[in-house]
């Protein structure tokens, strides 16, 4: 059965279940699958599964197990998966094997697996007589593997920038007052987000203005303990700030210029930071600032970072956007108006003097959080 409306419905469902495990499976992809039996034109979902935790069963196997547990026979059924079934033995046996053994007759996947080690699922399945096709009908199912695909192709983590703004797009008053723009529930959701990423990135401006902790507080289940990273080209981070004071408990990295990371004049400062548990990382500079792309690459390669949450002021965010390093925006819009052109905007960059040069985003989700709006955008590739 190949009907875009059904494809979308079934792949949307697979994507929705997979989303439950954000923060539990990375650096593996989020993957969801449903097993469907067609009676004429009507699909009956007889099994649902997703990849729940890094190292554990893949989505397709989980869906097939669910199908049998519910008393259904998967023979002749169709598997809708958000990612092409893997064809390798890693921490898990190949999904292709399970699919063939179960007697599945067709596989519909939202996208091919970009991992060269696991790829080739479609070819192996077709050889065994299972029909395979890619369906682009579900935006949610395609979007699910974006972080994984990016890391595979570019060796860079998935970067999410978050901020809270007024209706007229300001993140602080002209004097820098910003506590609080969004409501309690929105701020709680930010803590939950922090508990699902590998690193939180901020700039020295924010450290000096807010002295933040950047930890996930009052979160029921902390899925990942995010390291804190400060972009601080001049190595100014005070040893007395909250980040340095808690560096013994939570990995804290200060990224400064490669020169200052080894220079004699900073030796004592570096020793004091090291004694507090802060890791000093020397990074090349571009235009006098830390090369953010290089920083992200090293966080991925040296610290296994798959996702980064940027929580910074307009300066660092502007640089991140200028360099086109941000993949996703999570914006809280609070029902508040400043109407002051001197009040601060989210990003101070130089992206676009004309509309035709504007960076374009796609609206992924919007949700009401009490009186705020939580809006998620993705960079258009
Ligand atoms: C799937 N379904 O649910 C996932 C897949 O080390 P392993 O055995 O867990 O394999 C990880 C690789 O398998 C991962 O990099 C990706 O290519 C694929 N992940 N594949 O069919 C899943 N998580
Ligand atoms: Zn698999």
CSV table of C-alpha atoms and ligand atoms in Angstrom, one decimal:
chain,number,residue,atom,x,y,z
A,1,UNK,CA,0.0,0.0,0.0
A,2,UNK,CA,1.5,3.3,-1.0
A,3,UNK,CA,-0.6,6.2,-0.1
A,4,UNK,CA,1.1,9.4,1.2
A,5,UNK,CA,-1.7,10.2,3.7
A,6,UNK,CA,-1.3,6.7,5.3
A,7,UNK,CA,2.5,7.0,5.1
A,8,UNK,CA,2.3,10.2,7.0
A,9,UNK,CA,-0.1,9.0,9.6
A,10,UNK,CA,1.9,5.8,10.4
A,11,UNK,CA,5.4,7.5,10.2
A,12,UNK,CA,4.1,10.4,12.4
A,13,UNK,CA,3.0,7.7,14.9
A,14,UNK,CA,6.4,6.1,14.8
A,15,UNK,CA,8.1,9.5,15.3
A,16,UNK,CA,5.9,10.4,18.2
A,17,UNK,CA,6.8,7.2,20.2
A,18,UNK,CA,10.5,7.7,19.4
A,19,UNK,CA,10.4,11.2,20.8
A,20,UNK,CA,9.8,9.8,24.3
A,21,UNK,CA,13.5,8.8,24.5
A,22,UNK,CA,15.1,12.2,23.7
A,23,UNK,CA,18.2,12.3,25.8
A,24,UNK,CA,18.3,8.5,26.4
A,25,UNK,CA,19.7,7.2,23.1
A,26,UNK,CA,22.2,9.7,21.9
A,27,UNK,CA,24.7,9.5,20.2
A,28,UNK,CA,22.5,6.9,18.5
A,29,UNK,CA,19.5,8.2,16.5
A,30,UNK,CA,16.0,8.4,17.9
A,31,UNK,CA,14.1,5.7,15.9
A,32,UNK,CA,10.5,4.6,16.1
A,33,UNK,CA,8.7,1.8,14.2
A,34,UNK,CA,5.1,0.5,13.8
A,35,UNK,CA,4.0,-2.9,12.4
A,36,UNK,CA,0.9,-2.6,10.3
A,37,UNK,CA,-1.5,-5.2,8.8
A,38,UNK,CA,-3.5,-4.1,5.9
A,39,UNK,CA,-7.1,-5.4,5.6
A,40,UNK,CA,-8.0,-4.0,2.2
A,41,UNK,CA,-7.6,-0.2,2.4
A,42,UNK,CA,-7.5,-0.1,6.2
A,43,UNK,CA,-4.3,-0.2,8.2
A,44,UNK,CA,-4.3,-1.9,11.6
A,45,UNK,CA,-1.4,-1.1,13.9
A,46,UNK,CA,-0.4,-4.4,15.4
A,47,UNK,CA,2.9,-3.4,17.0
A,48,UNK,CA,4.7,-0.2,18.1
A,49,UNK,CA,8.2,0.2,19.4
A,50,UNK,CA,11.1,2.6,19.7
A,51,UNK,CA,14.7,2.7,20.6
A,52,UNK,CA,14.5,3.4,24.3
A,53,UNK,CA,18.0,3.6,25.5
A,54,UNK,CA,21.5,3.6,24.1
A,55,UNK,CA,22.8,0.0,23.7
A,56,UNK,CA,19.3,-1.5,24.0
A,57,UNK,CA,16.9,-3.0,21.4
A,58,UNK,CA,16.4,-1.1,18.1
A,59,UNK,CA,13.0,0.2,17.2
A,60,UNK,CA,12.1,-2.5,14.7
A,61,UNK,CA,12.8,-5.3,17.0
A,62,UNK,CA,10.9,-3.6,19.8
A,63,UNK,CA,7.9,-3.2,17.5
A,64,UNK,CA,8.0,-6.8,16.4
A,65,UNK,CA,8.3,-8.0,20.0
A,66,UNK,CA,5.3,-5.8,20.9
A,67,UNK,CA,3.4,-7.3,18.0
A,68,UNK,CA,3.9,-10.8,19.2
A,69,UNK,CA,3.2,-9.9,22.8
A,70,UNK,CA,-0.2,-8.5,21.8
A,71,UNK,CA,-1.0,-11.8,20.1
A,72,UNK,CA,-0.6,-10.8,16.5
A,73,UNK,CA,1.2,-12.6,13.7
A,74,UNK,CA,3.6,-10.3,11.9
A,75,UNK,CA,3.8,-12.5,8.8
A,76,UNK,CA,2.9,-10.5,5.6
A,77,UNK,CA,2.7,-7.2,7.6
A,78,UNK,CA,4.4,-3.9,6.8
A,79,UNK,CA,7.0,-2.2,9.0
A,80,UNK,CA,7.0,1.6,9.0
A,81,UNK,CA,10.3,2.8,10.5
A,82,UNK,CA,11.6,6.4,10.8
A,83,UNK,CA,15.1,5.1,9.7
A,84,UNK,CA,16.2,2.4,7.3
A,85,UNK,CA,16.7,-0.8,9.3
A,86,UNK,CA,20.3,-1.4,10.2
A,87,UNK,CA,22.2,-4.2,8.6
A,88,UNK,CA,25.1,-4.8,11.0
A,89,UNK,CA,25.8,-6.3,14.4
A,90,UNK,CA,26.8,-3.6,16.8
A,91,UNK,CA,25.5,-3.6,20.3
A,92,UNK,CA,22.4,-5.1,18.8
A,93,UNK,CA,22.0,-7.8,16.1
A,94,UNK,CA,20.8,-6.5,12.7
A,95,UNK,CA,17.2,-5.4,12.4
A,96,UNK,CA,17.1,-6.7,8.8
A,97,UNK,CA,17.5,-10.2,10.2
A,98,UNK,CA,14.6,-9.8,12.6
A,99,UNK,CA,12.4,-8.4,9.8
A,100,UNK,CA,13.2,-11.3,7.5
A,101,UNK,CA,12.6,-13.8,10.2
A,102,UNK,CA,9.3,-12.3,11.1
A,103,UNK,CA,8.1,-12.7,7.5
A,104,UNK,CA,7.5,-9.0,7.0
A,105,UNK,CA,6.6,-8.3,3.4
A,106,UNK,CA,7.3,-4.5,3.1
A,107,UNK,CA,9.4,-1.9,4.8
A,108,UNK,CA,8.7,1.8,4.5
A,109,UNK,CA,11.4,4.1,6.0
A,110,UNK,CA,11.4,7.9,6.3
A,111,UNK,CA,15.1,8.1,5.5
A,112,UNK,CA,18.2,6.0,4.7
A,113,UNK,CA,20.8,5.3,7.4
A,114,UNK,CA,23.8,7.6,6.8
A,115,UNK,CA,26.0,5.4,9.1
A,116,UNK,CA,28.3,3.5,6.7
A,117,UNK,CA,28.7,0.8,9.3
A,118,UNK,CA,25.0,0.1,9.6
A,119,UNK,CA,23.8,1.0,6.1
A,120,UNK,CA,22.7,-1.4,3.4
A,121,UNK,CA,19.5,-2.5,5.1
A,122,UNK,CA,17.3,-2.0,2.0
A,123,UNK,CA,19.6,-4.0,-0.2
A,124,UNK,CA,19.7,-6.9,2.3
A,125,UNK,CA,16.0,-6.9,2.7
A,126,UNK,CA,15.3,-6.8,-1.0
A,127,UNK,CA,17.6,-9.7,-1.5
A,128,UNK,CA,15.5,-11.6,1.0
A,129,UNK,CA,12.3,-10.7,-0.9
A,130,UNK,CA,11.1,-7.8,1.3
A,131,UNK,CA,9.8,-4.8,-0.7
A,132,UNK,CA,11.4,-1.5,0.5
A,133,UNK,CA,10.7,2.1,-0.1
A,134,UNK,CA,11.5,5.6,1.3
A,135,UNK,CA,8.6,7.8,2.1
A,136,UNK,CA,9.0,11.5,2.6
A,137,UNK,CA,5.4,12.0,3.7
A,138,UNK,CA,6.2,12.6,7.4
A,139,UNK,CA,8.1,15.7,8.3
A,140,UNK,CA,8.3,14.6,11.9
A,141,UNK,CA,9.8,11.2,11.0
A,142,UNK,CA,12.5,12.8,8.8
A,143,UNK,CA,13.3,15.5,11.4
A,144,UNK,CA,13.8,12.8,14.1
A,145,UNK,CA,17.2,11.7,12.7
A,146,UNK,CA,18.5,15.2,11.8
A,147,UNK,CA,20.9,15.3,14.8
A,148,UNK,CA,22.3,11.9,14.0
A,149,UNK,CA,22.6,12.6,10.2
A,150,UNK,CA,24.4,15.9,11.0
A,151,UNK,CA,26.9,14.3,13.3
A,152,UNK,CA,27.6,11.5,10.8
A,153,UNK,CA,28.1,13.9,7.9
A,154,UNK,CA,29.9,16.8,9.6
A,155,UNK,CA,31.3,15.5,12.9
A,156,UNK,CA,29.5,18.3,14.7
A,157,UNK,CA,27.0,18.1,17.5
A,158,UNK,CA,23.3,19.2,17.2
A,159,UNK,CA,23.0,22.8,18.4
A,160,UNK,CA,19.9,24.1,20.0
A,161,UNK,CA,19.6,27.8,21.0
A,162,UNK,CA,17.1,28.8,23.6
A,163,UNK,CA,15.8,32.1,24.8
A,164,UNK,CA,12.8,33.8,26.3
A,165,UNK,CA,11.5,37.0,24.7
A,166,UNK,CA,8.7,39.5,24.9
A,167,UNK,CA,6.0,39.8,22.3
A,168,UNK,CA,8.1,42.5,20.6
A,169,UNK,CA,11.2,40.3,20.5
A,170,UNK,CA,13.3,41.5,23.4
A,171,UNK,CA,15.2,39.4,25.8
A,172,UNK,CA,16.2,42.1,28.4
A,173,UNK,CA,15.5,45.7,29.1
A,174,UNK,CA,17.9,48.4,28.1
A,175,UNK,CA,19.6,48.1,31.6
A,176,UNK,CA,19.9,44.3,31.1
A,177,UNK,CA,17.1,43.2,33.4
A,178,UNK,CA,15.7,39.8,32.3
A,179,UNK,CA,14.5,38.0,35.4
A,180,UNK,CA,11.9,36.9,34.5
A,181,UNK,CA,10.4,37.2,31.1
A,182,UNK,CA,9.0,33.7,30.8
A,183,UNK,CA,6.8,32.0,33.4
A,184,UNK,CA,7.6,29.2,35.9
A,185,UNK,CA,6.4,26.4,33.8
A,186,UNK,CA,8.5,27.5,30.8
A,187,UNK,CA,11.6,27.8,33.0
A,188,UNK,CA,10.9,24.3,34.3
A,189,UNK,CA,10.9,23.1,30.7
A,190,UNK,CA,14.3,24.7,30.1
A,191,UNK,CA,15.6,22.7,33.1
A,192,UNK,CA,14.2,19.6,31.5
A,193,UNK,CA,15.9,20.4,28.3
A,194,UNK,CA,19.2,20.9,30.1
A,195,UNK,CA,18.8,17.4,31.5
A,196,UNK,CA,18.6,16.0,27.9
A,197,UNK,CA,21.7,17.5,26.3
A,198,UNK,CA,25.4,16.8,26.6
A,199,UNK,CA,26.6,20.3,27.0
A,200,UNK,CA,25.3,23.8,27.8
A,201,UNK,CA,27.2,26.6,26.1
A,202,UNK,CA,27.4,30.2,27.3
A,203,UNK,CA,29.6,33.3,26.9
A,204,UNK,CA,31.5,35.4,29.4
A,205,UNK,CA,28.9,38.2,29.1
A,206,UNK,CA,26.3,35.9,30.6
A,207,UNK,CA,28.7,34.7,33.3
A,208,UNK,CA,29.5,38.2,34.4
A,209,UNK,CA,25.9,39.4,34.2
A,210,UNK,CA,24.0,36.5,35.7
A,211,UNK,CA,26.6,34.2,37.3
A,212,UNK,CA,24.5,31.2,36.2
A,213,UNK,CA,24.8,27.6,37.3
A,214,UNK,CA,23.4,26.1,34.1
A,215,UNK,CA,22.4,22.9,35.9
A,216,UNK,CA,19.1,21.0,35.6
A,217,UNK,CA,17.2,21.7,38.8
A,218,UNK,CA,13.9,20.1,40.0
A,219,UNK,CA,13.9,17.7,37.1
A,220,UNK,CA,12.2,14.4,37.9
A,221,UNK,CA,14.6,12.3,35.8
A,222,UNK,CA,17.9,13.7,34.7
A,223,UNK,CA,18.7,11.8,31.5
A,224,UNK,CA,22.1,13.4,30.9
A,225,UNK,CA,24.3,15.5,33.1
A,226,UNK,CA,25.3,18.3,30.7
A,227,UNK,CA,28.8,19.7,31.0
A,228,UNK,CA,29.0,23.5,31.1
A,229,UNK,CA,31.1,25.2,28.4
A,230,UNK,CA,32.0,28.9,28.4
A,231,UNK,CA,33.4,30.7,25.4
A,232,UNK,CA,35.9,33.1,26.9
A,233,UNK,CA,38.7,34.0,24.5
A,234,UNK,CA,40.6,36.1,27.0
A,235,UNK,CA,40.4,33.5,29.8
A,236,UNK,CA,38.7,36.0,32.2
A,237,UNK,CA,36.4,33.4,33.9
A,238,UNK,CA,36.5,34.3,37.6
A,239,UNK,CA,37.4,31.4,39.9
A,240,UNK,CA,34.7,32.7,42.2
A,241,UNK,CA,31.8,32.3,39.8
A,242,UNK,CA,29.2,29.6,40.3
A,243,UNK,CA,30.4,27.6,37.3
A,244,UNK,CA,33.9,27.4,38.7
A,245,UNK,CA,32.8,26.7,42.2
A,246,UNK,CA,30.7,23.7,41.1
A,247,UNK,CA,33.3,22.5,38.6
A,248,UNK,CA,34.2,19.6,40.9
A,249,UNK,CA,30.8,18.1,40.6
A,250,UNK,CA,30.0,18.8,36.9
A,251,UNK,CA,32.4,19.0,34.1
A,252,UNK,CA,33.2,22.6,33.2
A,253,UNK,CA,35.2,23.7,30.2
A,254,UNK,CA,36.5,27.2,29.5
A,255,UNK,CA,37.4,27.7,25.8
A,256,UNK,CA,40.0,30.4,25.4
A,257,UNK,CA,42.5,31.3,22.7
A,258,UNK,CA,45.0,28.6,22.0
A,259,UNK,CA,47.8,31.1,22.8
A,260,UNK,CA,46.5,32.0,26.2
A,261,UNK,CA,45.9,28.3,27.0
A,262,UNK,CA,49.7,27.8,27.1
A,263,UNK,CA,51.1,31.3,27.7
A,264,UNK,CA,53.2,32.0,30.8
A,265,UNK,CA,51.2,35.1,31.8
A,266,UNK,CA,48.1,33.0,32.3
A,267,UNK,CA,49.8,30.1,34.1
A,268,UNK,CA,48.7,31.1,37.6
A,269,UNK,CA,45.2,31.8,36.4
A,270,UNK,CA,45.1,28.4,34.7
A,271,UNK,CA,46.4,26.7,37.9
A,272,UNK,CA,43.7,28.3,40.0
A,273,UNK,CA,41.0,27.2,37.5
A,274,UNK,CA,42.4,23.7,37.3
A,275,UNK,CA,42.5,23.5,41.1
A,276,UNK,CA,38.7,24.3,41.0
A,277,UNK,CA,38.3,21.5,38.4
A,278,UNK,CA,37.8,23.7,35.4
A,279,UNK,CA,39.2,22.3,32.1
A,280,UNK,CA,40.9,24.9,30.0
A,281,UNK,CA,40.6,24.2,26.2
A,282,UNK,CA,42.7,26.2,23.8
A,283,UNK,CA,40.9,27.0,20.5
A,284,UNK,CA,42.1,29.0,17.5
A,285,UNK,CA,40.6,32.5,17.2
A,286,UNK,CA,38.7,34.0,14.3
A,287,UNK,CA,38.5,37.8,14.3
A,288,UNK,CA,39.7,37.8,17.9
A,289,UNK,CA,37.0,35.4,19.1
A,290,UNK,CA,36.9,31.7,19.8
A,291,UNK,CA,36.4,29.7,16.6
A,292,UNK,CA,33.0,28.3,17.5
A,293,UNK,CA,32.9,25.7,14.8
A,294,UNK,CA,36.3,24.4,16.0
A,295,UNK,CA,35.0,24.4,19.6
A,296,UNK,CA,32.0,22.4,18.6
A,297,UNK,CA,34.1,19.9,16.6
A,298,UNK,CA,36.3,19.3,19.6
A,299,UNK,CA,33.4,18.9,22.0
A,300,UNK,CA,32.2,16.2,19.7
A,301,UNK,CA,35.5,14.4,19.1
A,302,UNK,CA,37.2,14.8,22.5
A,303,UNK,CA,34.2,14.8,24.8
A,304,UNK,CA,31.6,12.7,22.9
A,305,UNK,CA,29.2,15.6,22.9
A,306,UNK,CA,26.2,14.9,20.6
A,307,UNK,CA,24.0,17.9,21.6
A,308,UNK,CA,24.6,21.4,22.8
A,309,UNK,CA,22.2,23.9,24.3
A,310,UNK,CA,23.2,27.5,23.8
A,311,UNK,CA,22.0,29.7,26.6
A,312,UNK,CA,23.8,33.0,26.1
A,313,UNK,CA,23.3,36.6,25.6
A,314,UNK,CA,23.0,38.4,22.2
A,315,UNK,CA,26.8,38.5,21.6
A,316,UNK,CA,27.6,34.8,21.6
A,317,UNK,CA,24.3,33.9,20.0
A,318,UNK,CA,24.9,36.4,17.3
A,319,UNK,CA,28.3,34.9,16.5
A,320,UNK,CA,26.8,31.4,16.5
A,321,UNK,CA,24.1,32.5,14.1
A,322,UNK,CA,26.5,34.4,11.9
A,323,UNK,CA,28.6,31.3,11.5
A,324,UNK,CA,25.4,29.3,10.8
A,325,UNK,CA,26.1,26.8,13.6
A,326,UNK,CA,22.6,26.7,15.1
A,327,UNK,CA,20.3,23.9,14.0
A,328,UNK,CA,17.3,24.4,16.2
A,329,UNK,CA,15.7,27.4,18.1
A,330,UNK,CA,13.5,27.0,21.2
A,331,UNK,CA,11.9,30.3,21.8
A,332,UNK,CA,9.6,31.2,24.7
A,333,UNK,CA,7.3,34.1,23.9
A,334,UNK,CA,5.9,35.7,27.0
A,335,UNK,CA,2.8,38.0,27.0
A,336,UNK,CA,4.8,41.1,27.8
A,337,UNK,CA,5.7,44.2,25.8
A,338,UNK,CA,8.7,46.6,26.2
A,339,UNK,CA,8.3,48.8,23.2
A,340,UNK,CA,11.8,50.2,23.7
A,341,UNK,CA,14.2,50.1,20.8
A,342,UNK,CA,17.1,50.1,23.2
A,343,UNK,CA,15.9,46.9,24.9
A,344,UNK,CA,18.0,43.9,23.9
A,345,UNK,CA,17.2,41.6,21.1
A,346,UNK,CA,18.0,37.9,21.2
A,347,UNK,CA,21.0,38.1,18.8
A,348,UNK,CA,23.5,40.7,17.9
A,349,UNK,CA,24.9,39.5,14.7
A,350,UNK,CA,25.2,40.7,11.2
A,351,UNK,CA,23.2,38.1,9.3
A,352,UNK,CA,20.9,40.0,7.0
A,353,UNK,CA,20.6,43.7,6.0
A,354,UNK,CA,17.9,42.7,3.5
A,355,UNK,CA,15.0,40.3,3.7
A,356,UNK,CA,16.4,38.2,0.9
A,357,UNK,CA,19.5,37.5,3.0
A,358,UNK,CA,17.6,36.5,6.1
A,359,UNK,CA,18.3,33.0,7.5
A,360,UNK,CA,15.3,30.9,7.0
A,361,UNK,CA,13.8,28.5,9.5
A,362,UNK,CA,11.0,26.0,9.4
A,363,UNK,CA,8.4,25.9,12.2
A,364,UNK,CA,8.5,22.5,13.7
A,365,UNK,CA,6.2,22.8,16.8
A,366,UNK,CA,4.4,25.3,18.8
A,367,UNK,CA,2.9,24.7,22.2
A,368,UNK,CA,1.1,26.7,24.8
A,369,UNK,CA,2.9,26.7,28.2
A,370,UNK,CA,0.5,28.4,30.6
A,371,UNK,CA,0.6,32.0,29.2
A,372,UNK,CA,3.7,31.6,27.2
A,373,UNK,CA,4.2,30.1,23.8
A,374,UNK,CA,7.0,27.6,23.2
A,375,UNK,CA,8.0,27.6,19.6
A,376,UNK,CA,10.5,25.3,18.0
A,377,UNK,CA,12.2,26.1,14.7
A,378,UNK,CA,14.7,24.2,12.6
A,379,UNK,CA,17.2,25.7,10.3
A,380,UNK,CA,16.2,25.1,6.7
A,381,UNK,CA,18.9,23.1,5.0
B,1,LIG,C1,17.8,0.9,13.6
B,1,LIG,N1,17.0,1.0,14.6
B,1,LIG,O1,16.4,1.8,16.6
B,1,LIG,C2,18.5,2.3,15.7
B,1,LIG,C3,19.4,2.1,14.6
B,1,LIG,O2,25.4,-0.2,18.3
B,1,LIG,P1,24.0,-0.5,17.8
B,1,LIG,O3,23.8,-2.0,17.5
B,1,LIG,O4,23.0,0.0,18.8
B,1,LIG,O5,23.8,0.2,16.4
B,1,LIG,C4,23.7,1.6,16.3
B,1,LIG,C5,23.6,2.0,14.9
B,1,LIG,O6,22.4,1.4,14.3
B,1,LIG,C6,23.4,3.5,14.7
B,1,LIG,O7,24.6,4.2,14.5
B,1,LIG,C7,22.5,3.6,13.5
B,1,LIG,O8,23.2,3.5,12.3
B,1,LIG,C8,21.6,2.3,13.7
B,1,LIG,N2,20.6,2.7,14.7
B,1,LIG,N3,19.0,1.4,13.6
B,1,LIG,O9,17.5,0.3,12.6
B,1,LIG,C9,17.2,1.7,15.7
B,1,LIG,N4,18.9,2.9,16.8
B,2,LIG,ZN1,18.8,-1.9,13.9
